[in-house]
CSV table of C-alpha atoms and ligand atoms in Angstrom, one decimal:
chain,number,residue,atom,x,y,z
A,1,MET,CA,148.2,48.1,92.7
A,2,SER,CA,149.8,46.3,89.9
A,3,ILE,CA,147.8,45.9,86.7
A,4,LEU,CA,148.7,42.6,85.0
A,5,ASP,CA,148.6,42.5,81.3
A,6,ASP,CA,146.5,39.7,79.8
A,7,HIS,CA,149.6,37.5,79.3
A,8,ASP,CA,150.7,37.7,82.9
A,9,LEU,CA,147.2,36.9,84.0
A,10,ARG,CA,146.9,34.0,81.6
A,11,ALA,CA,150.2,32.7,82.9
A,12,ALA,CA,148.9,33.0,86.5
A,13,VAL,CA,145.8,31.1,85.7
A,14,VAL,CA,147.9,28.3,84.3
A,15,ALA,CA,150.2,28.3,87.4
A,16,THR,CA,147.2,28.3,89.8
A,17,ALA,CA,145.6,25.3,87.8
A,18,GLN,CA,148.9,23.4,88.0
A,19,ALA,CA,149.3,24.2,91.7
A,20,MET,CA,145.9,23.0,92.5
A,21,ASN,CA,146.8,19.5,91.3
A,22,ALA,CA,150.4,19.6,92.8
A,23,ALA,CA,148.8,20.5,96.2
A,24,GLY,CA,146.7,17.4,96.0
A,25,ILE,CA,143.3,19.2,96.0
A,26,ASN,CA,142.4,18.1,92.4
A,27,ARG,CA,143.3,15.3,90.1
A,28,GLY,CA,143.5,14.8,86.3
A,29,ARG,CA,141.6,17.2,84.1
A,30,ALA,CA,138.8,17.8,86.6
A,31,GLY,CA,138.3,21.3,88.1
A,32,ASN,CA,138.9,24.8,86.6
A,33,VAL,CA,140.4,28.1,87.4
A,34,SER,CA,139.4,31.7,86.3
A,35,ALA,CA,140.4,35.3,86.8
A,36,ARG,CA,138.4,38.4,86.2
A,37,LEU,CA,139.8,40.7,83.4
A,38,ALA,CA,140.4,44.1,84.9
A,39,ARG,CA,140.9,45.9,81.6
A,40,GLU,CA,138.9,49.1,80.8
A,41,GLY,CA,135.8,48.5,78.9
A,42,VAL,CA,136.1,44.6,79.2
A,43,ASP,CA,133.5,42.7,81.2
A,44,GLY,CA,134.7,39.2,81.3
A,45,PHE,CA,137.2,36.7,82.6
A,46,LEU,CA,140.0,34.3,81.7
A,47,ILE,CA,139.3,30.6,82.3
A,48,THR,CA,141.0,27.2,81.7
A,49,PRO,CA,139.9,25.3,78.5
A,50,THR,CA,137.7,22.3,78.8
A,51,GLY,CA,139.2,18.9,79.2
A,52,PHE,CA,142.9,19.9,79.0
A,53,ARG,CA,145.8,18.4,80.8
A,54,TYR,CA,147.1,21.0,83.2
A,55,GLU,CA,150.7,19.9,82.9
A,56,ALA,CA,150.6,20.6,79.1
A,57,MET,CA,148.6,23.9,79.5
A,58,ARG,CA,150.3,27.2,78.3
A,59,ALA,CA,149.2,30.8,78.7
A,60,ASP,CA,147.9,30.9,75.0
A,61,ASP,CA,145.5,27.9,75.8
A,62,ILE,CA,143.6,30.2,78.3
A,63,VAL,CA,140.1,31.2,77.0
A,64,VAL,CA,138.5,34.7,77.3
A,65,VAL,CA,134.8,34.5,78.3
A,66,LEU,CA,132.7,37.7,78.2
A,67,GLN,CA,129.7,38.3,80.5
A,68,ASP,CA,127.4,37.8,77.6
A,69,GLY,CA,128.6,34.2,77.4
A,70,THR,CA,130.6,34.5,74.2
A,71,SER,CA,134.2,33.2,74.2
A,72,ARG,CA,137.4,33.9,72.4
A,73,GLY,CA,140.5,31.7,72.0
A,74,PRO,CA,141.8,28.5,70.4
A,75,HIS,CA,139.8,26.2,72.7
A,76,LEU,CA,136.4,25.9,74.2
A,77,PRO,CA,136.1,27.3,77.8
A,78,SER,CA,135.6,25.0,80.7
A,79,SER,CA,132.2,23.4,80.7
A,80,GLU,CA,131.6,25.2,84.0
A,81,TRP,CA,132.0,28.7,82.6
A,82,ARG,CA,128.4,29.6,83.6
A,83,PHE,CA,129.0,29.5,87.3
A,84,HIS,CA,132.2,31.5,86.9
A,85,ARG,CA,130.3,34.1,84.9
A,86,ASP,CA,127.4,34.3,87.3
A,87,ILE,CA,129.7,34.5,90.4
A,88,TYR,CA,131.7,37.4,88.9
A,89,GLY,CA,128.2,39.1,88.0
A,90,ALA,CA,126.9,38.6,91.6
A,91,ARG,CA,130.0,39.4,93.5
A,92,PRO,CA,131.9,42.5,92.4
A,93,GLU,CA,134.7,41.9,95.1
A,94,VAL,CA,135.6,38.5,93.5
A,95,GLY,CA,138.7,38.5,91.2
A,96,ALA,CA,139.3,34.8,90.9
A,97,ILE,CA,137.6,31.3,91.3
A,98,VAL,CA,139.0,27.9,91.9
A,99,HIS,CA,136.8,24.9,91.4
A,100,THR,CA,138.2,21.5,92.3
A,101,HIS,CA,137.1,17.9,92.9
A,102,ALA,CA,139.2,17.8,96.0
A,103,PRO,CA,138.9,14.2,97.5
A,104,PHE,CA,137.7,15.0,101.1
A,105,ALA,CA,135.5,18.0,100.2
A,106,THR,CA,133.9,15.9,97.4
A,107,THR,CA,133.4,12.9,99.8
A,108,LEU,CA,131.4,15.3,102.1
A,109,ALA,CA,129.5,16.7,99.1
A,110,CYS,CA,128.6,13.2,98.0
A,111,LEU,CA,126.9,12.7,101.4
A,112,ASP,CA,125.0,16.0,100.8
A,113,ARG,CA,126.9,17.4,103.9
A,114,GLY,CA,128.4,20.9,104.2
A,115,ILE,CA,131.1,21.7,106.8
A,116,PRO,CA,129.6,23.0,110.1
A,117,ALA,CA,131.3,25.1,112.7
A,118,PHE,CA,133.2,22.1,114.1
A,119,HIS,CA,136.5,24.1,113.9
A,120,TYR,CA,137.0,27.9,114.1
A,121,MET,CA,138.9,28.0,110.7
A,122,VAL,CA,135.5,27.3,109.0
A,123,ALA,CA,135.1,31.1,109.4
A,124,ARG,CA,137.9,31.6,106.8
A,125,ALA,CA,135.2,31.0,104.3
A,126,GLY,CA,133.4,34.0,105.5
A,127,GLY,CA,130.6,32.6,107.9
A,128,SER,CA,129.7,30.0,110.5
A,129,ASP,CA,129.5,27.1,108.0
A,130,ILE,CA,130.5,26.1,104.4
A,131,ARG,CA,127.3,25.2,102.6
A,132,CYS,CA,126.7,22.4,100.2
A,133,ALA,CA,124.8,23.4,97.1
A,134,PRO,CA,122.1,20.9,95.9
A,135,TYR,CA,123.1,18.7,92.9
A,136,ALA,CA,122.4,19.7,89.3
A,137,THR,CA,124.0,18.5,86.1
A,138,PHE,CA,127.6,19.9,85.5
A,139,GLY,CA,127.7,22.9,83.1
A,140,THR,CA,124.0,23.8,83.6
A,141,GLN,CA,122.4,27.1,84.6
A,142,GLU,CA,120.7,25.2,87.5
A,143,LEU,CA,124.0,24.4,88.9
A,144,SER,CA,125.3,27.9,88.6
A,145,ASP,CA,122.1,29.2,90.3
A,146,HIS,CA,122.5,26.8,93.2
A,147,ALA,CA,126.3,27.7,93.5
A,148,VAL,CA,125.7,31.5,93.6
A,149,ARG,CA,123.0,30.9,96.3
A,150,ALA,CA,125.3,28.6,98.4
A,151,LEU,CA,128.1,31.3,98.2
A,152,GLU,CA,125.9,34.2,99.6
A,153,GLY,CA,127.9,35.7,102.4
A,154,ARG,CA,130.7,33.1,101.8
A,155,ARG,CA,133.9,32.6,99.8
A,156,ALA,CA,133.5,28.9,99.5
A,157,CYS,CA,130.9,26.1,99.1
A,158,LEU,CA,130.7,22.5,98.3
A,159,LEU,CA,128.6,21.2,95.3
A,160,ALA,CA,126.7,18.1,96.1
A,161,HIS,CA,127.9,14.9,94.3
A,162,HIS,CA,130.5,17.0,92.5
A,163,GLY,CA,133.2,19.1,94.2
A,164,MET,CA,133.9,22.6,95.7
A,165,ILE,CA,134.2,26.2,94.8
A,166,ALA,CA,136.5,28.8,96.5
A,167,VAL,CA,136.6,32.5,95.5
A,168,GLY,CA,139.0,35.3,96.3
A,169,ALA,CA,140.1,38.7,95.3
A,170,THR,CA,143.2,37.2,93.8
A,171,LEU,CA,144.1,33.8,92.4
A,172,GLU,CA,146.5,33.4,95.3
A,173,SER,CA,143.8,33.9,97.8
A,174,ALA,CA,141.3,31.7,96.0
A,175,LEU,CA,143.8,28.9,95.9
A,176,GLU,CA,144.8,29.2,99.5
A,177,LEU,CA,141.1,29.1,100.5
A,178,ALA,CA,140.5,25.9,98.4
A,179,ILE,CA,143.4,24.3,100.3
A,180,GLU,CA,142.0,25.4,103.6
A,181,VAL,CA,138.5,24.1,102.8
A,182,GLU,CA,140.0,20.7,101.8
A,183,THR,CA,142.0,20.7,105.0
A,184,LEU,CA,138.8,21.3,107.0
A,185,ALA,CA,136.9,18.7,105.0
A,186,GLU,CA,139.6,16.1,105.8
A,187,MET,CA,139.5,16.9,109.5
A,188,TYR,CA,135.7,16.8,109.6
A,189,TRP,CA,135.7,13.5,107.7
A,190,ARG,CA,138.2,12.1,110.1
A,191,ALA,CA,136.2,13.3,113.2
A,192,LEU,CA,133.1,11.8,111.7
A,193,GLN,CA,134.8,8.3,111.8
A,194,VAL,CA,134.5,8.5,115.6
A,195,ALA,CA,131.5,10.7,116.2
A,196,GLU,CA,129.7,13.8,114.9
A,197,PRO,CA,131.9,16.6,116.4
A,198,ALA,CA,130.4,19.3,118.6
A,199,ARG,CA,129.6,22.7,117.0
A,200,LEU,CA,131.2,26.0,118.2
A,201,PRO,CA,128.3,28.3,119.2
A,202,ASP,CA,127.2,31.1,116.9
A,203,GLY,CA,128.5,33.8,119.4
A,204,GLU,CA,132.0,32.2,119.3
A,205,MET,CA,132.0,32.0,115.4
A,206,ALA,CA,131.0,35.8,115.4
A,207,VAL,CA,134.0,36.6,117.5
A,208,VAL,CA,136.3,34.5,115.2
A,209,LEU,CA,134.9,36.2,112.2
A,210,ASP,CA,135.5,39.7,113.8
A,211,LYS,CA,139.2,38.7,114.5
A,212,PHE,CA,139.6,37.4,110.9
A,213,ARG,CA,138.9,40.9,109.7
A,214,THR,CA,142.3,42.0,110.9
A,215,TYR,CA,144.2,38.6,110.7
A,216,GLY,CA,147.2,38.8,108.4
A,217,GLN,CA,146.8,42.6,107.8
A,218,PRO,CA,149.6,45.0,108.3
A,219,ARG,CA,149.4,47.3,111.3
A,220,ARG,CA,147.9,50.7,110.3
A,221,ALA,CA,149.4,54.0,111.6
A,222,GLY,CA,147.2,55.9,114.1
B,1,ZN,ZN1,133.5,20.1,88.4
């Protein structure tokens, strides 16, 4: 396992934030990206600063937020630092978080709709659906509490009248999942123009979830 020094991790947070806009899953200054600090004796994370143009962002602009809510750096952290802190606190396996206002995911979220099991790839987010957390004002503890609850047993959720969150062990996996969720949201939205699509049965989603446990993994000896 490679241990990134802070500078490399800061640069990776910037690259992920820029990639999120380049991939079309976020626009302008919306959204934010964080990565857990894996340094000995440090309980905190790196996060993009508030209201900053991603194209102009550099590694030194990234803010450190500790689990006690204090921050260090030349800028204020993203206004959504609370849900990042609380997700890291609740989910030890999470190493990175991507939050975007992806157009299709946010369209569904504005209709208070999550993404049901209309397609087997919904299981990539960890369960048989992708929930939509109830609305609360951005930056509040209430929104954070809703987000942590909607992510229980999942790696992604929508936020009503706001956007979406995807988490992963790494920045790459969180970004990849955010792109997958937006792809699913677009397909579900398109299907809804014709009719509400049929749901895959729970038993089938359980089979798919089980298959995903080994999907993309190298073959193990023995
Ligand atoms: Zn947001």
